[in-house]
XYZ file of C-alpha atoms in Angstrom:
662
model
C 22.553 20.734 66.571
C 23.413 19.986 62.960
C 19.878 18.648 62.394
C 18.278 21.823 63.820
C 20.574 23.941 61.659
C 19.535 21.913 58.610
C 15.847 22.498 59.346
C 16.459 26.222 59.836
C 18.337 26.443 56.534
C 15.535 24.668 54.656
C 12.935 27.022 56.134
C 15.057 30.068 55.293
C 15.756 29.077 51.667
C 12.372 27.591 50.798
C 10.948 30.756 49.198
C 14.059 31.435 47.135
C 14.150 27.931 45.746
C 10.478 27.051 45.607
C 10.924 26.121 41.931
C 13.393 23.405 42.931
C 10.859 21.886 45.331
C 8.067 22.332 42.781
C 10.096 20.505 40.130
C 10.847 17.606 42.460
C 7.204 17.286 43.489
C 5.933 17.474 39.898
C 8.527 14.946 38.779
C 7.428 12.430 41.397
C 3.711 13.042 40.755
C 3.996 12.633 36.986
C 6.181 9.553 37.339
C 3.562 7.932 39.577
C 0.571 8.901 37.400
C 1.988 7.425 34.195
C 3.151 4.255 35.919
C -0.214 3.685 37.624
C -2.110 2.909 34.408
C -2.554 -0.722 35.424
C -4.681 0.405 38.366
C -7.216 1.982 35.979
C -8.520 -1.406 34.808
C -9.673 -2.204 38.334
C -12.414 0.435 38.127
C -13.319 0.192 34.423
C -15.504 -2.303 32.611
C -13.015 -3.423 29.959
C -13.039 -6.467 27.729
C -10.069 -8.842 27.572
C -8.641 -7.213 24.440
C -8.772 -3.749 26.037
C -7.048 -5.059 29.161
C -4.302 -6.483 26.939
C -3.932 -3.071 25.287
C -3.520 -1.362 28.675
C -0.976 -4.024 29.618
C 0.957 -3.304 26.419
C 0.715 0.423 27.101
C 2.166 -0.148 30.584
C 5.118 -1.949 29.028
C 5.760 0.998 26.698
C 5.433 3.490 29.538
C 7.717 1.353 31.697
C 10.451 1.618 29.089
C 9.882 5.347 28.699
C 10.040 5.724 32.497
C 13.681 4.627 32.518
C 14.508 7.439 30.107
C 12.393 9.871 32.131
C 14.218 8.868 35.334
C 17.566 9.655 33.670
C 16.280 13.059 32.510
C 14.942 13.873 35.988
C 18.239 12.743 37.505
C 20.242 15.155 35.367
C 17.711 17.902 36.103
C 17.959 17.439 39.876
C 21.767 17.375 39.764
C 21.746 20.530 37.632
C 19.402 22.241 40.092
C 21.513 21.141 43.060
C 24.586 22.698 41.464
C 22.876 26.090 41.461
C 21.661 25.677 45.036
C 25.179 24.896 46.242
C 26.579 27.826 44.296
C 24.155 30.196 46.039
C 25.266 28.940 49.450
C 29.042 28.973 48.997
C 29.499 32.010 51.228
C 27.327 30.417 53.921
C 29.466 27.263 53.849
C 32.607 29.413 54.009
C 31.322 31.127 57.166
C 30.677 27.714 58.739
C 34.286 26.733 58.053
C 35.555 30.065 59.417
C 33.610 29.480 62.658
C 35.446 26.215 63.181
C 33.285 23.600 61.486
C 35.074 20.896 59.560
C 34.198 20.052 55.984
C 32.760 16.786 57.255
C 30.248 18.688 59.431
C 29.304 20.970 56.530
C 28.815 17.877 54.380
C 26.594 16.372 57.093
C 24.433 19.525 57.132
C 24.058 19.421 53.363
C 23.390 15.676 53.492
C 20.610 16.110 56.073
C 19.103 19.045 54.170
C 19.104 17.074 50.937
C 17.580 14.071 52.695
C 14.807 16.148 54.342
C 14.010 17.956 51.079
C 13.924 14.605 49.309
C 11.517 13.047 51.818
C 9.175 16.071 51.737
C 9.222 16.150 47.924
C 8.632 12.405 47.654
C 5.685 12.389 50.063
C 4.092 15.486 48.530
C 4.657 14.192 45.004
C 3.123 10.801 45.787
C 0.056 12.408 47.382
C -0.484 14.670 44.370
C 0.225 11.776 41.992
C -2.282 9.479 43.707
C -4.970 12.154 43.504
C -4.116 13.021 39.888
C -4.195 9.358 38.860
C -7.892 9.241 39.755
C -8.536 11.953 37.144
C -6.418 9.990 34.684
C -9.068 7.287 34.991
C -11.491 9.648 33.252
C -9.054 10.063 30.348
C -8.589 6.293 30.049
C -12.349 5.720 30.283
C -13.015 8.250 27.514
C -10.430 6.638 25.250
C -11.883 3.161 25.728
C -15.480 4.363 26.073
C -15.641 2.377 29.295
C -18.270 2.388 32.037
C -17.158 4.242 35.192
C -20.232 3.470 37.280
C -18.093 1.302 39.576
C -15.566 4.092 40.223
C -13.614 3.732 43.454
C -10.485 5.388 44.788
C -7.504 3.321 43.597
C -3.926 3.231 44.858
C -1.281 1.501 42.744
C 1.199 -0.164 45.067
C 3.401 -1.198 42.124
C 3.579 2.376 40.772
C 4.394 3.755 44.235
C 7.199 1.220 44.771
C 8.597 1.916 41.299
C 8.474 5.678 41.884
C 10.187 5.388 45.275
C 12.826 3.014 43.868
C 13.824 5.323 41.003
C 13.626 8.410 43.201
C 15.879 6.901 45.890
C 18.499 5.950 43.296
C 18.423 9.431 41.764
C 18.581 11.119 45.155
C 21.447 8.978 46.436
C 23.446 10.109 43.409
C 22.460 13.733 44.088
C 23.473 13.468 47.758
C 26.854 12.014 46.836
C 27.319 14.756 44.236
C 26.459 17.499 46.750
C 28.822 16.197 49.430
C 31.636 15.799 46.912
C 31.038 19.326 45.557
C 31.383 20.907 49.021
C 34.507 18.979 50.036
C 36.481 20.036 46.946
C 35.985 23.819 47.480
C 38.694 25.946 49.136
C 37.774 28.344 51.931
C 38.878 31.435 49.996
C 36.652 30.439 47.061
C 33.653 29.918 49.317
C 34.027 33.284 51.056
C 34.518 35.216 47.815
C 31.802 33.380 45.844
C 29.382 36.314 45.977
C 32.034 38.631 44.520
C 32.666 36.421 41.531
C 30.493 36.538 38.476
C 30.426 34.046 35.706
C 33.241 34.475 33.238
C 32.021 36.139 30.084
C 34.029 35.025 27.123
C 34.227 37.870 24.653
C 34.327 36.368 21.198
C 35.468 37.912 17.976
C 32.533 39.547 16.172
C 33.761 38.265 12.805
C 34.179 34.711 14.106
C 30.715 34.800 15.692
C 29.101 35.915 12.426
C 30.916 33.154 10.496
C 29.783 30.528 13.041
C 26.218 31.853 12.873
C 26.211 31.582 9.051
C 27.663 28.053 9.227
C 24.904 27.130 11.696
C 22.266 28.524 9.331
C 23.661 26.446 6.445
C 23.808 23.274 8.575
C 20.227 23.780 9.770
C 19.093 24.450 6.199
C 20.594 21.124 5.087
C 18.983 19.396 8.090
C 15.586 20.871 7.211
C 15.978 19.751 3.574
C 16.907 16.180 4.518
C 14.055 15.991 7.049
C 11.344 17.198 4.656
C 12.509 16.236 1.159
C 14.600 13.074 1.583
C 12.424 10.861 3.728
C 13.076 7.961 1.353
C 16.421 7.436 3.113
C 16.522 6.521 6.802
C 20.241 7.350 6.883
C 19.563 10.895 5.687
C 16.703 11.233 8.169
C 19.074 10.297 11.012
C 21.667 12.659 9.579
C 19.109 15.478 9.603
C 18.593 15.002 13.358
C 22.345 14.993 14.022
C 22.846 18.101 11.864
C 19.936 19.779 13.656
C 21.603 19.209 17.043
C 25.002 20.465 15.824
C 23.405 23.435 14.060
C 21.486 24.424 17.205
C 24.642 24.514 19.335
C 26.503 26.539 16.705
C 23.529 28.891 16.326
C 23.500 29.859 19.996
C 27.301 30.002 20.044
C 27.227 32.442 17.129
C 24.348 34.532 18.489
C 26.105 34.947 21.836
C 29.022 36.691 20.098
C 27.171 39.412 18.266
C 23.685 39.885 19.743
C 24.797 42.914 21.786
C 26.763 44.463 18.894
C 23.731 44.039 16.661
C 21.444 45.985 18.993
C 24.130 48.599 19.736
C 24.078 49.540 16.065
C 20.556 50.919 16.630
C 21.334 53.777 19.039
C 17.695 54.815 19.386
C 16.718 51.362 20.641
C 19.901 50.763 22.626
C 19.723 54.018 24.605
C 15.968 53.882 25.306
C 14.895 53.519 28.968
C 16.847 50.684 30.650
C 17.617 48.831 27.399
C 21.395 49.204 27.918
C 21.111 47.334 31.221
C 18.608 44.775 29.907
C 20.616 43.932 26.780
C 23.890 43.578 28.639
C 22.198 41.254 31.109
C 20.738 39.149 28.287
C 24.058 39.097 26.422
C 25.787 37.916 29.582
C 23.237 35.137 30.075
C 23.305 33.865 26.488
C 27.090 34.126 26.415
C 27.531 31.924 29.475
C 24.691 29.458 28.822
C 25.244 28.353 25.215
C 25.113 24.678 26.177
C 22.067 25.067 28.449
C 20.142 27.169 25.916
C 20.855 24.608 23.183
C 19.665 21.709 25.334
C 16.531 23.626 26.340
C 15.803 24.482 22.707
C 16.144 20.831 21.672
C 13.928 19.664 24.561
C 11.252 22.157 23.508
C 11.573 21.050 19.885
C 11.081 17.398 20.820
C 8.125 18.358 23.038
C 6.341 20.245 20.254
C 7.024 17.647 17.558
C 6.327 14.529 19.626
C 3.157 15.780 21.306
C 1.631 17.413 18.207
C 2.315 14.260 16.161
C 0.862 12.014 18.875
C -2.252 14.179 19.132
C -2.646 14.216 15.323
C -2.560 10.414 15.265
C -5.171 10.325 18.036
C -7.563 12.755 16.311
C -7.120 11.284 12.823
C -7.635 7.685 13.927
C -10.659 8.663 15.988
C -12.243 10.516 13.048
C -11.594 7.665 10.581
C -12.690 4.869 12.898
C -16.436 5.102 12.335
C -15.978 5.470 8.578
C -13.631 2.464 8.427
C -15.925 0.074 10.310
C -19.330 0.240 8.565
C -20.256 -3.357 9.535
C -19.904 -5.483 12.650
C -17.832 -8.147 10.909
C -16.154 -8.840 7.563
C -15.018 -12.369 6.721
C -13.029 -12.974 3.537
C -11.138 -15.771 1.833
C -9.605 -16.692 -1.503
C -12.143 -18.590 -3.567
C -11.018 -21.736 -5.385
C -12.332 -23.835 -8.281
C -14.789 -25.522 -5.940
C -16.326 -22.167 -5.057
C -15.016 -21.852 -1.478
C -16.703 -18.906 0.235
C -16.597 -17.198 3.626
C -20.168 -18.338 4.279
C -19.268 -21.988 3.602
C -16.266 -21.770 5.944
C -18.348 -20.298 8.791
C -20.875 -23.091 8.390
C -18.126 -25.719 8.198
C -16.481 -24.667 11.475
C -19.871 -24.753 13.216
C -20.624 -21.052 13.538
C -24.370 -20.344 13.509
C -25.218 -17.771 10.813
C -28.426 -16.972 12.713
C -26.191 -14.826 14.974
C -26.204 -12.328 12.115
C -29.123 -9.938 11.844
C -28.173 -9.414 8.179
C -25.302 -10.144 5.840
C -24.279 -9.782 2.203
C -21.656 -11.411 -0.032
C -19.455 -10.013 -2.800
C -16.373 -10.913 -4.850
C -13.205 -9.254 -6.108
C -11.195 -10.478 -9.086
C -7.611 -10.137 -10.221
C -6.531 -9.590 -13.836
C -2.935 -9.296 -15.019
C -3.944 -6.310 -17.165
C -5.315 -4.331 -14.199
C -2.361 -3.400 -12.017
C -1.116 -0.409 -10.054
C 1.059 0.524 -13.006
C -1.742 0.259 -15.582
C -3.943 2.671 -13.604
C -1.095 5.170 -13.303
C 0.100 4.884 -16.917
C -0.323 8.601 -17.833
C 1.944 9.716 -14.943
C 3.852 6.510 -14.150
C 7.314 7.995 -14.740
C 6.638 10.861 -12.326
C 5.276 8.511 -9.658
C 8.299 6.215 -9.904
C 10.617 9.183 -9.389
C 8.878 9.899 -6.068
C 8.433 6.225 -5.156
C 11.120 4.151 -6.909
C 10.091 1.061 -4.902
C 6.415 1.240 -5.890
C 5.146 -2.258 -6.779
C 3.658 -1.358 -10.155
C 2.908 -4.988 -11.093
C 0.655 -5.616 -8.095
C -2.919 -6.513 -9.044
C -5.674 -4.066 -8.197
C -8.902 -5.756 -7.042
C -11.731 -5.604 -9.591
C -15.430 -5.707 -8.654
C -18.517 -5.800 -10.809
C -20.828 -2.830 -10.380
C -23.635 -5.001 -8.993
C -21.338 -6.499 -6.338
C -19.918 -3.117 -5.406
C -23.354 -1.513 -5.118
C -24.480 -4.405 -2.940
C -21.627 -3.897 -0.442
C -21.830 -0.086 -0.728
C -25.556 -0.180 0.071
C -24.878 -2.475 3.037
C -22.222 -0.048 4.306
C -24.486 2.940 3.764
C -22.322 4.393 0.994
C -23.273 5.847 -2.383
C -24.072 3.489 -5.286
C -23.222 4.089 -8.961
C -24.168 3.154 -12.519
C -21.828 2.333 -15.405
C -22.071 2.108 -19.171
C -20.570 -0.994 -20.806
C -17.291 0.792 -21.643
C -16.739 2.622 -18.325
C -15.088 1.932 -14.976
C -14.687 3.860 -11.740
C -11.836 3.776 -9.243
C -12.871 3.594 -5.578
C -10.150 4.671 -3.120
C -9.563 6.659 0.079
C -5.818 6.270 0.836
C -4.561 9.860 0.741
C -0.999 9.061 -0.306
C -2.176 7.281 -3.476
C -5.218 9.456 -4.161
C -3.134 12.423 -5.274
C -1.472 10.320 -7.997
C -4.552 8.333 -8.981
C -6.551 11.539 -9.421
C -3.822 13.014 -11.623
C -3.852 9.882 -13.788
C -7.644 9.825 -14.071
C -7.695 13.514 -14.985
C -5.488 12.716 -17.974
C -7.643 9.712 -18.918
C -6.974 6.028 -18.210
C -7.840 2.997 -20.338
C -7.801 -0.612 -19.096
C -8.175 -3.871 -20.971
C -9.925 -6.967 -19.597
C -10.177 -9.729 -22.171
C -11.717 -8.181 -25.283
C -13.266 -5.288 -23.336
C -11.649 -1.822 -23.356
C -12.816 0.474 -20.568
C -12.158 4.140 -19.792
C -12.660 6.010 -16.543
C -16.115 7.528 -16.011
C -14.931 10.186 -13.529
C -11.815 12.324 -13.565
C -11.093 11.465 -9.952
C -11.545 8.611 -7.502
C -14.773 8.127 -5.589
C -14.477 7.571 -1.846
C -15.352 4.114 -0.613
C -14.016 0.882 0.842
C -14.480 -2.849 0.931
C -12.255 -4.112 3.734
C -12.600 -2.635 7.203
C -9.729 -0.952 9.053
C -9.049 1.707 11.657
C -8.054 4.279 9.055
C -8.407 5.112 5.374
C -6.240 2.513 3.686
C -8.048 1.572 0.451
C -5.445 2.105 -2.300
C -7.928 1.345 -5.055
C -10.757 -0.914 -6.236
C -11.616 -0.950 -9.947
C -15.381 -1.211 -10.422
C -16.411 -2.483 -13.873
C -19.694 -3.276 -15.712
C -21.412 -6.614 -15.134
C -20.684 -7.773 -18.685
C -16.994 -8.430 -17.898
C -15.967 -12.081 -18.292
C -14.941 -12.974 -14.733
C -13.795 -16.458 -15.832
C -10.569 -14.738 -16.931
C -9.817 -13.904 -13.284
C -6.523 -15.230 -11.930
C -7.315 -14.329 -8.299
C -10.787 -14.429 -6.766
C -11.669 -13.389 -3.214
C -15.007 -13.766 -1.506
C -16.268 -11.341 1.145
C -19.081 -11.649 3.663
C -20.112 -8.478 5.530
C -22.525 -8.889 8.428
C -24.129 -7.187 11.421
C -24.673 -9.016 14.685
C -28.047 -9.357 16.341
C -28.517 -8.900 20.082
C -25.621 -8.008 22.395
C -22.685 -6.975 20.198
C -20.001 -7.828 22.752
C -21.350 -11.334 23.362
C -21.787 -11.965 19.629
C -18.260 -10.751 18.955
C -16.836 -12.976 21.702
C -18.660 -15.998 20.298
C -17.259 -15.391 16.805
C -13.768 -14.937 18.289
C -14.040 -18.382 19.873
C -14.132 -19.827 16.329
C -11.216 -17.710 15.106
C -8.578 -20.470 15.125
C -10.832 -22.765 13.071
C -11.726 -19.916 10.663
C -8.061 -19.072 10.147
C -7.265 -22.748 9.739
C -9.659 -22.884 6.779
C -7.813 -20.011 5.112
C -10.243 -17.211 5.997
C -9.821 -13.977 7.937
C -12.428 -12.288 10.120
C -12.219 -8.601 11.053
C -14.708 -7.244 13.575
C -15.636 -3.685 14.437
C -14.994 -4.246 18.150
C -11.485 -5.608 17.564
C -10.620 -2.795 15.148
C -11.942 -0.241 17.640
C -9.895 -1.816 20.426
C -6.694 -1.911 18.371
C -7.170 1.660 17.154
C -7.989 2.907 20.647
C -4.913 1.119 21.985
C -2.659 2.785 19.428
C -4.227 6.166 20.192
C -3.765 5.629 23.920
C -0.120 4.630 23.560
C 0.617 7.615 21.318
C -1.188 10.107 23.540
C 0.239 8.938 26.857
C 3.813 8.587 25.627
C 3.576 11.974 23.896
C 2.073 13.587 26.989
C 4.541 11.859 29.341
C 7.626 12.933 27.403
C 6.153 16.333 26.573
C 5.501 17.227 30.206
C 8.885 15.951 31.396
C 10.774 17.801 28.651
C 8.831 20.994 29.350
C 9.417 20.781 33.091
C 13.112 20.110 32.517
C 13.644 22.996 30.110
C 11.558 25.462 32.135
C 13.159 24.439 35.443
C 16.689 24.870 34.078
C 15.854 28.359 32.822
C 14.043 29.267 36.042
C 16.869 28.130 38.315
C 19.400 29.986 36.199
C 17.285 33.154 36.363
C 16.814 32.937 40.129
C 20.525 32.426 40.616
C 21.298 35.413 38.389
C 18.696 37.567 40.139
C 20.394 36.886 43.435
C 23.812 37.643 41.897
C 22.531 40.870 40.350
C 20.602 42.137 43.369
C 23.291 44.735 44.028
C 23.083 45.977 40.425
C 19.360 46.574 40.788
C 20.022 48.257 44.121
C 22.451 50.655 42.447
C 19.854 51.524 39.790
C 17.348 52.171 42.544
C 19.819 54.443 44.372
C 20.388 56.603 41.281
C 16.662 57.230 40.954
C 15.157 54.395 38.873
C 11.714 53.592 40.299
C 10.517 50.076 41.119
C 8.017 50.036 38.235
C 10.785 50.467 35.655
C 13.015 47.972 37.445
C 10.244 45.378 37.479
C 9.517 46.042 33.806
C 13.208 45.602 32.964
C 13.272 42.330 34.901
C 10.119 41.123 33.129
C 11.555 41.897 29.669
C 14.870 40.289 30.566
C 13.311 37.052 31.819
C 10.789 37.055 28.960
C 13.504 37.254 26.284
C 15.568 34.617 28.088
C 12.572 32.258 28.072
C 11.447 33.153 24.539
C 14.780 32.814 22.709
C 15.092 28.992 22.925
C 11.332 28.630 22.422
C 11.435 30.718 19.243
C 14.262 28.636 17.745
C 12.440 25.460 18.836
C 9.265 26.609 17.047
C 11.249 27.173 13.828
C 12.750 23.677 14.178
C 9.284 22.295 14.864
C 7.780 23.714 11.672
C 10.103 21.473 9.669
C 9.893 18.662 12.223
C 6.093 18.573 11.943
C 6.333 18.726 8.132
C 8.604 15.688 8.251
C 6.349 13.885 10.735
C 3.309 14.701 8.586
C 4.846 13.035 5.545
C 5.663 9.953 7.591
C 2.153 9.896 9.077
C 0.597 10.120 5.612
C 1.620 6.501 5.128
C -0.782 5.717 8.010
C -3.489 7.961 6.507
C -2.923 10.393 9.364
C -2.976 14.130 8.727
C -1.726 16.921 10.971
C -4.612 19.029 12.238
C -5.046 22.393 13.919
C -6.246 20.828 17.169
C -2.860 19.116 17.645
C -1.087 22.471 17.349
C -3.622 24.055 19.730
C -3.204 21.309 22.351
C 0.591 21.584 22.135
C 0.348 25.358 22.563
C -1.882 24.926 25.647
C 0.607 22.460 27.147
C 3.492 24.915 26.617
C 1.503 27.858 27.980
C 0.424 25.907 31.067
C 3.839 24.501 32.047
C 6.472 26.695 30.378
C 4.385 29.829 30.892
C 3.681 28.840 34.485
C 7.384 28.489 35.241
C 8.008 31.878 33.596
C 5.429 33.604 35.822
C 6.724 31.945 39.009
C 10.293 32.827 38.009
C 9.391 36.475 37.423
C 7.588 36.977 40.749
C 10.283 35.099 42.700
C 13.041 37.094 40.993
C 11.148 40.336 41.666
C 10.995 39.474 45.357
C 14.728 38.735 45.379
C 15.792 42.026 43.756
C 13.423 44.027 45.958
C 14.779 42.531 49.190
C 16.886 44.796 51.343
C 20.526 43.814 51.528
C 21.539 42.257 54.804
């Protein structure tokens, strides 16, 4: 009997609480998809290095999954609290009819168990299907061959998903049973007559708290964008941002209605009196929830936009930063040790190269970071007090530079005997180097005095990397006495012949011997793999957290709205009885829900402007710049998930308020 009653209750309440089921199903599906990455390698043609990257990515995602499980656990418990609240009167009737609290608990336990099983099965099915599409994303990132595509099921991901879900749901079931047993019969029967307590706060106190919040947030924004040199201040900015957000909503809740009431024309228009009082009631009683939602949205926008910026920037710079198949370099000694000699010594066949070229860089104690920045050195040291001004800058002769530039497909240059050029592409240093060159820079090498030919750096590179990281190469005329050099490095740039992957693997087999001789070999394939791995980790972690945070924030708002719509059904009925038509009622509901959804999002966007500014400055050290596409992708993610929950909430709430009272 109790089991049949449980099934009937689930069927009856399914429409009202479809968002709860939807959230559970999405949570399970997403958890499975992001933990099934290891299954992608089974269908993709990946090299060993790429498989290692996916393995590393799985480890990162595994750690993130623990955090995600905790977030989902709190979300499910929060949702369950609202579901129980809506059914208090029903439970009271059961007790009145002679049921014991133990029987009521059994009904709730069975309902929770059935809902959990349905959600788990549905979520796993959707997750398994969605993970096949994730293979396309992984394949695009690694530029892998999908000709051997087959349907893949990850047993490990399924077990992990079930394990975490069972733990979360056991806690939820215990919470639900405990919640029912502690209620008194009188409270259960009168639940529908009780509204949430609205704490009326002093207008003056609310304004003071709001102003304090604004000051705290202003300080947080300043620390986050202007004092990135201190990790302590950066952490303080986050803490102040959290405190300021709570105080902001606390302050707003005390005077938002009074503020609008001062504009009688707006306040008395249409159903604005009703709408504004409803909104004021919601904000007043959900300060904590609104603050948490705002912070979740802020982290979503900042994390995902930053992750996408890293992905786009690294992808754009990758081709530029790897103009050859391989670059081998070593410090040259008095005996003329070179990269070519080392390769020959370890037994590597140079015939594997279709072409190669050699060049040298030199180090002079008169050509340092500080000497190139002399005209603006004091200003630079104020911004970067830890700048290593005595570090040597590599010097190349113009003939050597043109040789490597021609090999890379870059522009070549000419110099007079008293000129030099500075070749660089690292954005964080370029702004200072260009300022110095614009003022005029003179360097001394032996008895030669040289001045800069151009008033800004020319773009170029010598060493290969996944991003723009060349802080500066000084290119000088060929008449410089290189015997004065204190540090000499030899470089060999080459392109493989034949199959690039096989040639790269063969060179890698000599890597231990090459390193043992004091040389380093960077290859395009390895740089591509490492860069792609970093992009993949950033994108998937950003997407994983972004989706979970969005679902959590939207679900909390949606459940709160549905609960309030059910509570306020009689109020809408009264408006209908005094002559307000359904079109106006629906419009009022739409505006009310829209403002309730937009308020935390608006504050989160303001936070995110400064958060992205801070992240951009940090990413500059990796030669990564924030781009419009990252903002666009973040906006699409918010519209799809947050906007989707808003639409479902509105139509479900509309159905609730339009239902006839029983």
